[in-house]
CSV table of C-alpha atoms in Angstrom, one decimal:
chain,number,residue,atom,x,y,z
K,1,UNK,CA,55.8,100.8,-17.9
K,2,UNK,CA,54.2,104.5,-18.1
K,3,UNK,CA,51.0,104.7,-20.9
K,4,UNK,CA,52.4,105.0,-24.6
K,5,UNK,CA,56.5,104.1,-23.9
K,6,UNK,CA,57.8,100.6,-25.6
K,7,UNK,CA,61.1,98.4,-25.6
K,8,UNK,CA,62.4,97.3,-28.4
K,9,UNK,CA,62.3,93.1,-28.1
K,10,UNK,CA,65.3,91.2,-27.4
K,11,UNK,CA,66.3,87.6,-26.9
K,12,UNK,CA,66.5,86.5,-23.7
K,13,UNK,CA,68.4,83.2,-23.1
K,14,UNK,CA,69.4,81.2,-19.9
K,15,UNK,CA,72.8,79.0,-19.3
K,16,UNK,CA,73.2,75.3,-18.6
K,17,UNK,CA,76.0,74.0,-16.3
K,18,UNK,CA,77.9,71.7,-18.4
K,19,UNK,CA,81.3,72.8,-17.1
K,20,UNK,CA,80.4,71.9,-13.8
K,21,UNK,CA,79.5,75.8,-12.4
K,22,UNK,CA,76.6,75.0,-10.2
K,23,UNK,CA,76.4,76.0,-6.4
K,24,UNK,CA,74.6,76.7,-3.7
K,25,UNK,CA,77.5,78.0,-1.9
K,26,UNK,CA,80.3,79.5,-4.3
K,27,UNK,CA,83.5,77.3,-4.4
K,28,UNK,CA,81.9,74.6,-2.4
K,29,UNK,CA,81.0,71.4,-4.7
K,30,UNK,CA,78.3,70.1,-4.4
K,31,UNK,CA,77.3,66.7,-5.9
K,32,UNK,CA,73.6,67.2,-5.9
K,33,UNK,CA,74.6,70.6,-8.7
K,34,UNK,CA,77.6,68.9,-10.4
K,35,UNK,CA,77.3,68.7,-14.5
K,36,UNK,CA,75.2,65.4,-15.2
K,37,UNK,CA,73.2,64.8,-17.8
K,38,UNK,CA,69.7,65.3,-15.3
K,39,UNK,CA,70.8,67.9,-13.6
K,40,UNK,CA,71.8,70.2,-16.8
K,41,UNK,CA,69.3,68.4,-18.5
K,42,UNK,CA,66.7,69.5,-16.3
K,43,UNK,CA,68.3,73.3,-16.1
K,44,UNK,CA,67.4,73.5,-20.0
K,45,UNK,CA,63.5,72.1,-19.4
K,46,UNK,CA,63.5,74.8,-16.8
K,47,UNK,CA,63.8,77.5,-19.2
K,48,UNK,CA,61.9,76.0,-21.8
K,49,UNK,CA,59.3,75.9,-19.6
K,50,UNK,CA,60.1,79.3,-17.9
K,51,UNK,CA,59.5,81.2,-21.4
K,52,UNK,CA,63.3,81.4,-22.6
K,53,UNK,CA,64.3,81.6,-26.0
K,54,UNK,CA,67.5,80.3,-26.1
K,55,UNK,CA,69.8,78.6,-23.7
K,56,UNK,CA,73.8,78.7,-23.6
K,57,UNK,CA,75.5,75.1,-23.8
K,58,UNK,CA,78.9,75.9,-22.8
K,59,UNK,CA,82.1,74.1,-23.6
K,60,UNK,CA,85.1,73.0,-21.4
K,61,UNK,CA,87.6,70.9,-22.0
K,62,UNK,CA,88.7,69.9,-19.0
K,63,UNK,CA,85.1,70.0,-17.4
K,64,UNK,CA,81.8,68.6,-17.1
K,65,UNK,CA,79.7,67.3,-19.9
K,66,UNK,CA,80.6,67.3,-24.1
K,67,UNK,CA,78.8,70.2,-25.3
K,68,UNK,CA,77.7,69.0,-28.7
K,69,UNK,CA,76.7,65.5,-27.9
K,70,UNK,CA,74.6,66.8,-24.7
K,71,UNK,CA,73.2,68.9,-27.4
K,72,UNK,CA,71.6,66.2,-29.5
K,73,UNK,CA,70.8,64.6,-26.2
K,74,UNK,CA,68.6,67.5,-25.5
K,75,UNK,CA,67.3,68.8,-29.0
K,76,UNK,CA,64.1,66.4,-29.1
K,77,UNK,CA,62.9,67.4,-25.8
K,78,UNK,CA,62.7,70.7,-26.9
K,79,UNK,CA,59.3,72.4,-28.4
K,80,UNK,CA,60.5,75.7,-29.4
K,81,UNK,CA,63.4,77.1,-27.4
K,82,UNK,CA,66.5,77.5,-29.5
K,83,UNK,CA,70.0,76.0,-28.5
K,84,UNK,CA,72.8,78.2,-28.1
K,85,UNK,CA,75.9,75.6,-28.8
K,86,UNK,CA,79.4,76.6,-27.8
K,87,UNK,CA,82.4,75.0,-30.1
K,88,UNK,CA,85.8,75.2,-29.1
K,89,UNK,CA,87.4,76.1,-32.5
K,90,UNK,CA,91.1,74.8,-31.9
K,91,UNK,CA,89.5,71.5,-31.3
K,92,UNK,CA,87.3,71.1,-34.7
K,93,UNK,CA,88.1,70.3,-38.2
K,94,UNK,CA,86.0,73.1,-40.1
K,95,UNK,CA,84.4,70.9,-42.9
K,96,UNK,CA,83.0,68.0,-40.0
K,97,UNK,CA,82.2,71.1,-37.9
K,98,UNK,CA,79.7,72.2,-40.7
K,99,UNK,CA,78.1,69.0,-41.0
K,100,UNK,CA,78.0,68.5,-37.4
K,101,UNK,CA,76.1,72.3,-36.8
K,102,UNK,CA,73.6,71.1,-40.0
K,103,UNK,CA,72.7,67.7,-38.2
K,104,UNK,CA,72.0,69.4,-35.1
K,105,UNK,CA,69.8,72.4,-36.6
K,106,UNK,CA,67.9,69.7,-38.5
K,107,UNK,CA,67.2,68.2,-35.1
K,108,UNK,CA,65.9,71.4,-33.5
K,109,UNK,CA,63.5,71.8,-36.6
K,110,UNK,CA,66.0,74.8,-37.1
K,111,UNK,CA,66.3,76.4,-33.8
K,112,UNK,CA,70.3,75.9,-33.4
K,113,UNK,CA,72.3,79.2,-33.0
K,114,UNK,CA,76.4,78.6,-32.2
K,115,UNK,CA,78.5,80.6,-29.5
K,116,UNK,CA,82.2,80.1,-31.6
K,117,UNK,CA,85.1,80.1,-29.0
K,118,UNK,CA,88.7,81.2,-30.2
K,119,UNK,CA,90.4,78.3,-28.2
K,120,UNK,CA,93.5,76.7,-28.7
K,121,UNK,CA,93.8,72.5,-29.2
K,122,UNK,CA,94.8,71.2,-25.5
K,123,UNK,CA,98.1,71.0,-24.7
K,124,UNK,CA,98.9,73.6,-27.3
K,125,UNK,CA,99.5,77.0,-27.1
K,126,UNK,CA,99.0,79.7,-30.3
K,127,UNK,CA,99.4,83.6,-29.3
K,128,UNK,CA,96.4,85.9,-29.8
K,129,UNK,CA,96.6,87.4,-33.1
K,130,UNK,CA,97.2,84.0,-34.9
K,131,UNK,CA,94.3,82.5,-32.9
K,132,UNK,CA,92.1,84.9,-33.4
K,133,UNK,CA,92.7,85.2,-37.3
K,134,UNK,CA,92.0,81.3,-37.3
K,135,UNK,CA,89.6,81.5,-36.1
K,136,UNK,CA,87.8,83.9,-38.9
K,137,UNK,CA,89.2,82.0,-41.2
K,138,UNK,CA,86.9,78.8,-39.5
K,139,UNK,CA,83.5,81.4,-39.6
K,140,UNK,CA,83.8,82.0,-43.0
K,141,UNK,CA,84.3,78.7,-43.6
K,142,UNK,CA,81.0,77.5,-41.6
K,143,UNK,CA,79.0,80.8,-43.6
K,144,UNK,CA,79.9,79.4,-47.1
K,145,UNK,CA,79.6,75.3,-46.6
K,146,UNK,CA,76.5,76.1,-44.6
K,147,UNK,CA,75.1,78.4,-47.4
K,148,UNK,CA,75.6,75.1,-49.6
K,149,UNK,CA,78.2,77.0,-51.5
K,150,UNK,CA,81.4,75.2,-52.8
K,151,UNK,CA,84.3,76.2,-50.8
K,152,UNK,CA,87.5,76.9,-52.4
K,153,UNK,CA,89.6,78.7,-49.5
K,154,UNK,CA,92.7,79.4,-49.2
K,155,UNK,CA,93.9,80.7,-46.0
K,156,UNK,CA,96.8,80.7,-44.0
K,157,UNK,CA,95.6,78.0,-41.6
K,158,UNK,CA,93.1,76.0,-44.3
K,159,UNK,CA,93.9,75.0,-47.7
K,160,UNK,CA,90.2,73.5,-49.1
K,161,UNK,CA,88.5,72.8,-51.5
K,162,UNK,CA,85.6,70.9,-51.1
K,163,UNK,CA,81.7,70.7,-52.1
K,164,UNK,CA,79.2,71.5,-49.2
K,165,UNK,CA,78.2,68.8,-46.9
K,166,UNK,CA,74.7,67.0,-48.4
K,167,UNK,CA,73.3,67.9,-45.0
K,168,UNK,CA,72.0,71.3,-44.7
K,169,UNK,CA,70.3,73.5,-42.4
K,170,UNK,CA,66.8,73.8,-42.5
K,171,UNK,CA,66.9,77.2,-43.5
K,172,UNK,CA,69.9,76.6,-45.9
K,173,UNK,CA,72.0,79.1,-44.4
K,174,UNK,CA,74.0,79.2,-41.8
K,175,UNK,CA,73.2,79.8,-38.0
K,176,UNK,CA,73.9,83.0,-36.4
K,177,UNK,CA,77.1,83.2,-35.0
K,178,UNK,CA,77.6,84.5,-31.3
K,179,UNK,CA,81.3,85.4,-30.6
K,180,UNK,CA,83.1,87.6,-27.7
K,181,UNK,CA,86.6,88.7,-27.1
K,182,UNK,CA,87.3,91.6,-25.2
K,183,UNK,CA,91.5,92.1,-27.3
K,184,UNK,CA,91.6,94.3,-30.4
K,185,UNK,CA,92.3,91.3,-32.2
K,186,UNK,CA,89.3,89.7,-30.9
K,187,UNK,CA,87.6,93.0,-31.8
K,188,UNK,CA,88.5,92.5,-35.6
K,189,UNK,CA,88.0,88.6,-35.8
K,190,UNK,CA,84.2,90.4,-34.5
K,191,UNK,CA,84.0,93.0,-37.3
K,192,UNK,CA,84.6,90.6,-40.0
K,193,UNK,CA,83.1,87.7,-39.7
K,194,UNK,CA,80.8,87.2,-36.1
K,195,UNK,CA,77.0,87.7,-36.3
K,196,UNK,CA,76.3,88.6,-32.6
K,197,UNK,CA,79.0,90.2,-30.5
K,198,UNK,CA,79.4,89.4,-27.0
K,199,UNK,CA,80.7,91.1,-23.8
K,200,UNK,CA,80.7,90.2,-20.1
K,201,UNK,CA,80.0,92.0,-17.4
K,202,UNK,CA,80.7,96.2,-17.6
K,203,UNK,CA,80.1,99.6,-16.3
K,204,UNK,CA,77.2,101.1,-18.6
K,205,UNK,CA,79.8,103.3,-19.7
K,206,UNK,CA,82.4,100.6,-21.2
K,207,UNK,CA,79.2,99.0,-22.9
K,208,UNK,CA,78.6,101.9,-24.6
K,209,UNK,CA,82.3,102.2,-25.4
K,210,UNK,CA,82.5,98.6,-26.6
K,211,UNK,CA,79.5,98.8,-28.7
K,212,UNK,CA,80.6,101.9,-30.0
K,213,UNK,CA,83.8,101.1,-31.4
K,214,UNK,CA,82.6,97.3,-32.8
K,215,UNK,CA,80.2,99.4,-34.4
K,216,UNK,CA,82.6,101.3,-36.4
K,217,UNK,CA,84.7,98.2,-36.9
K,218,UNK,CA,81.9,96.5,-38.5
K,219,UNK,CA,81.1,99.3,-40.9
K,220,UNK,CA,84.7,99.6,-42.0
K,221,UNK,CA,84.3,96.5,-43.0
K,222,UNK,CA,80.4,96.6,-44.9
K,223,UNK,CA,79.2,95.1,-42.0
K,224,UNK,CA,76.6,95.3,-39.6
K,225,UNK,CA,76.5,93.6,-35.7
K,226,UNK,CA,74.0,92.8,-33.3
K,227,UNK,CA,75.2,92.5,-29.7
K,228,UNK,CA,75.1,90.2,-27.0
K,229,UNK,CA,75.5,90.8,-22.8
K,230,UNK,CA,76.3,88.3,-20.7
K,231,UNK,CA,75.8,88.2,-16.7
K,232,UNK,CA,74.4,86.6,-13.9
K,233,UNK,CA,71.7,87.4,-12.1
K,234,UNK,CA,70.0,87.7,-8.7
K,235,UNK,CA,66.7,89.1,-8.5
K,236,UNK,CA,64.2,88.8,-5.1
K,237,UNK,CA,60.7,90.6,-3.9
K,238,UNK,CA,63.0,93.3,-2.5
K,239,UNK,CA,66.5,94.9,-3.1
K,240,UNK,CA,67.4,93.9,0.3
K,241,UNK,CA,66.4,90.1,-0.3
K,242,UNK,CA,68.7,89.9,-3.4
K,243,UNK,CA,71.9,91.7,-1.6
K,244,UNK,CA,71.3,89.2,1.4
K,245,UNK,CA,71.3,86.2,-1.3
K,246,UNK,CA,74.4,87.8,-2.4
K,247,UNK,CA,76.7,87.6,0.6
K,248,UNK,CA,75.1,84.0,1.5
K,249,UNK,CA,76.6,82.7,-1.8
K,250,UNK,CA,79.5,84.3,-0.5
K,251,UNK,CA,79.2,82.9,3.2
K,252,UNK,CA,81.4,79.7,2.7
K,253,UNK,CA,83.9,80.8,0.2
K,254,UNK,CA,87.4,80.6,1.2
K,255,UNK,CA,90.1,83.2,-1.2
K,256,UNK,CA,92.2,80.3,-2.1
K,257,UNK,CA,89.6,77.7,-3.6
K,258,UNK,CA,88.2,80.6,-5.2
K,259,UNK,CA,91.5,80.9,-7.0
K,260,UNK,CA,91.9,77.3,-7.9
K,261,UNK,CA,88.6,77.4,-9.5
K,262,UNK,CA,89.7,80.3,-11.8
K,263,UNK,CA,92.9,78.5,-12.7
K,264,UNK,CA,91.0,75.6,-13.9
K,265,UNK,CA,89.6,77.7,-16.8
K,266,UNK,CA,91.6,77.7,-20.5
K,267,UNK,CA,90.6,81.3,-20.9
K,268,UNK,CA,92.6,82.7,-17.1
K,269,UNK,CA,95.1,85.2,-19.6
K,270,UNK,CA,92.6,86.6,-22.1
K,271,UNK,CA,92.1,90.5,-21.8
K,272,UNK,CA,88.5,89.6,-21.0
K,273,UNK,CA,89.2,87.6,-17.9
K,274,UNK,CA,91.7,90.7,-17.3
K,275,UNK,CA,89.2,93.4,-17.3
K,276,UNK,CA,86.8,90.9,-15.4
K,277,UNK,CA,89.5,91.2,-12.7
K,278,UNK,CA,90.0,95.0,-12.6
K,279,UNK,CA,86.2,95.4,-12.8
K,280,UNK,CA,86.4,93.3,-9.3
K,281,UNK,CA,89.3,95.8,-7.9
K,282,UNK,CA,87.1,98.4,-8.7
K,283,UNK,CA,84.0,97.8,-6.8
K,284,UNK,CA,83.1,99.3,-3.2
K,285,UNK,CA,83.5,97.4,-0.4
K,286,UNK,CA,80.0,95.3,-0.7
K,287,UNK,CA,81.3,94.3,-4.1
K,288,UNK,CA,79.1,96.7,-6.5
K,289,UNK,CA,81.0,98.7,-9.1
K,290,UNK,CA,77.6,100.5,-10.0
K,291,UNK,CA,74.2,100.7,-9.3
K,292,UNK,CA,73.1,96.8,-9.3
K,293,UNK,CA,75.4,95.1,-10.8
K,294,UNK,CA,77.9,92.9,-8.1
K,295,UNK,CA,81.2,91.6,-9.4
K,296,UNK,CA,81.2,89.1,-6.3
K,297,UNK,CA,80.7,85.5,-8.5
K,298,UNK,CA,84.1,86.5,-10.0
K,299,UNK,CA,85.6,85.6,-6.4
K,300,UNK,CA,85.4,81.9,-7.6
K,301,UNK,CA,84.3,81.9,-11.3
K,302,UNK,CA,86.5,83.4,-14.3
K,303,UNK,CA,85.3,84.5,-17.2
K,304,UNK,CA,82.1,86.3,-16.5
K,305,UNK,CA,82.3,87.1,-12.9
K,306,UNK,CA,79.3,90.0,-12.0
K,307,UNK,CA,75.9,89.8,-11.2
K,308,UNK,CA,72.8,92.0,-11.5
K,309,UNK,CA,71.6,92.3,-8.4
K,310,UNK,CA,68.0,93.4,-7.0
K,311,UNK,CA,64.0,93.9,-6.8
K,312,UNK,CA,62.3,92.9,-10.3
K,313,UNK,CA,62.2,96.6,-11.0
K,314,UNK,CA,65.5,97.3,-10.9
K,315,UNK,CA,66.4,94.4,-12.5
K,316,UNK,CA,64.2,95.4,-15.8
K,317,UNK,CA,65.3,98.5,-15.8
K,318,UNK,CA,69.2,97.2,-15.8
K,319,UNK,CA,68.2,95.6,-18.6
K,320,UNK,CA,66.2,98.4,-20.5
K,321,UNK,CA,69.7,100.4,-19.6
K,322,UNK,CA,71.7,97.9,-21.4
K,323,UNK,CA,69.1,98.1,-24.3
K,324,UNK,CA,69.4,101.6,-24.3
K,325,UNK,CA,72.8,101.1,-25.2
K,326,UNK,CA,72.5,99.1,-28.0
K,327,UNK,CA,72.1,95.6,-26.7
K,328,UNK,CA,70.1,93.1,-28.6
K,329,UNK,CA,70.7,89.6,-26.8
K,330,UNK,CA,70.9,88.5,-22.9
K,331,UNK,CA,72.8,85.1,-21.6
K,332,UNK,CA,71.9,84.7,-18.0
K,333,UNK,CA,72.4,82.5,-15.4
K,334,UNK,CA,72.2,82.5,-11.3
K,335,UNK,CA,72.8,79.9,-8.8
K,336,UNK,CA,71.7,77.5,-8.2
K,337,UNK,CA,70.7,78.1,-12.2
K,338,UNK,CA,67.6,75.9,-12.4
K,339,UNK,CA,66.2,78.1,-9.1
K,340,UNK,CA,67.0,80.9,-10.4
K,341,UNK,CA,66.1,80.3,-13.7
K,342,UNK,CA,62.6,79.7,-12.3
K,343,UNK,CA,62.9,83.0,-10.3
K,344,UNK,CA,64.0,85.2,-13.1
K,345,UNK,CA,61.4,83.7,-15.7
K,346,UNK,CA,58.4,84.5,-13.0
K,347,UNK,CA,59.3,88.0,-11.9
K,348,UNK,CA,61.0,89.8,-14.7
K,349,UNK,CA,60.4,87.7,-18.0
K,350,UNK,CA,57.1,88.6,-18.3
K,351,UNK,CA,57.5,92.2,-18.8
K,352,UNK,CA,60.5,92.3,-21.2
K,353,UNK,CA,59.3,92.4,-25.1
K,354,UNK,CA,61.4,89.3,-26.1
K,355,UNK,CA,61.9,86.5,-28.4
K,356,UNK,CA,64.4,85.1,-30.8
K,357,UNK,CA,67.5,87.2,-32.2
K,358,UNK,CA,67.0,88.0,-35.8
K,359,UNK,CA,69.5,88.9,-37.9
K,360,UNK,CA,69.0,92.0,-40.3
């Protein structure tokens, strides 16, 4: 950093495997990295110790560990890092939800922060726009009952009336929600009712786009965001250590088990996962669609599926790009994650200006 320049702070958070996404080798299990609670508890202790502030608990249902009871599991091993909690809202009941996020916070001493997914209930299908609007109908549920306000909603998908749960936060209020969703009716569900927007992977010039125009969404509707990017990461001593780590990840992947791990995920139609895909078309040859950033891990990984790859300088200054741009929040994760994590909090942690998202 030159004399007299500054970075706005940002939160900086790290990813636990709970879905079973850890490898040495992409698409080759390993049992030594599959979701247990050691192994993913010892990914979250990692970035605790590494400086984090927040870590991503995600939620599967088909896979690897039960996000919110590996959650209390983990809380009272924690000091100060907050927990990032992913719920799956077609498999909650809004008013238990509420008290469920209250217990938790009051665990962490207040540190819980929830990543709200727009899924449907197994084994049942609802299209986009319906799901989506659900699922704002859900957030402004959790904002009221968590603000200990009595809820009397009537929706089109919830008919309540009911006093807030005796349980409360610690702060009284309710925890910021992080939501993403790439589909204009994901965009909206954003604008009215999200905290913290989040996007995978891009081109600098679709995150600007992006944050642009939930921007203006927002503000159409009296409302403000903060936003959210999240990616993987490889960062080495030198640009050409990274790029080598790269193609070793790469080294024992075979196309068609690639594939099958895509399928397994609930999410393999959503415009996200779509422009995750076309990102991949898009890239050269070695895989890079722009300067640093590698859409290889989307070979056998959908959902977020690029890297940022390099030396610790060109890894900060990805970042700073991004920042640049408007974002406020980073969700990162490498593989094998704990190793990574380790790597990541030594060589570029220390020079970011971070710590906990705040809402305005």
């Amino acid at each position: 950093m030159t004399q007299g320049e500054t970075h706005r702070s940002c939160e900086v958070s790290w990813f636990s495997a709970l879905c079973d996404d850890d490898y040495e080798f992409l698409g080759q299990p390993d049992p030594m990295l599959q979701s247990s609670w050691e192994h993913c508890r010892n990914i979250v202790l990692t970035a605790e110790k590494g400086g984090f502030d927040n870590i991503l608990l995600p939620s599967g249902y088909q896979l690897g560990l039960d996000t919110t009871v590996f959650a209390a599991a983990i809380a009272p091993f924690l000091d100060r890092m907050r927990l990032l909690m992913a719920v799956r809202i077609g498999e909650d009941w809004p008013p238990q939800l509420a008290r469920r996020i209250a217990t938790l916070d009051r665990i962490l001493g207040g540190r819980l922060t929830v990543n709200i997914i727009s899924s449907d209930l197994p084994g049942q299908t609802l299209d986009s726009e319906p799901r989506y609007a659900r699922t704002v109908e859900v957030m402004q549920i959790l904002k009221t009952m968590l603000s200990g306000q009595h809820l009397s909603h009537r929706g089109e998908f919830y008919d309540l009336e009911l006093d807030p749960p005796r349980m409360t936060t610690l702060s009284g209020r309710c925890p910021p929600l992080y939501f993403g969703g790439l589909s204009p009716a994901a965009r909206d569900a954003a604008a009215e009712a999200a905290d913290v927007y989040l996007m995978w992977p891009d081109t600098m010039d679709k995150v600007r786009d992006v944050v642009g125009d939930l921007t203006a969404r927002a503000a159409a509707k009296g409302r403000t965001l903060k936003f959210g990017y999240r990616a993987h990461v490889i960062v080495r001593e030198t640009e050409a250590e990274a790029r080598a780590y790269a193609t070793r990840l790469l080294s024992k992947l075979d196309d068609g088990a690639g594939e099958a791990i895509r399928q397994k995920s609930l999410d393999t139609a959503t415009a996200g996962v779509a422009r995750q895909t076309e990102l991949r078309a898009s890239a050269g040859d070695d895989g890079f669609v722009e300067d640093n950033l590698w859409t290889g891990i989307g070979r056998a990984r959908s959902g977020c599926g690029a890297a940022i790859v390099g030396d610790p300088d060109q890894v900060l200054a990805k970042l700073r790009a991004y920042q640049a741009e408007g974002i406020d929040a980073f969700i990162l994760s490498g593989y094998p994650h704990a190793a990574e994590c380790d790597l990541f909090a030594r060589h570029v942690l220390p020079h970011l200006d971070h710590g906990p998202l705040t809402l305005d």
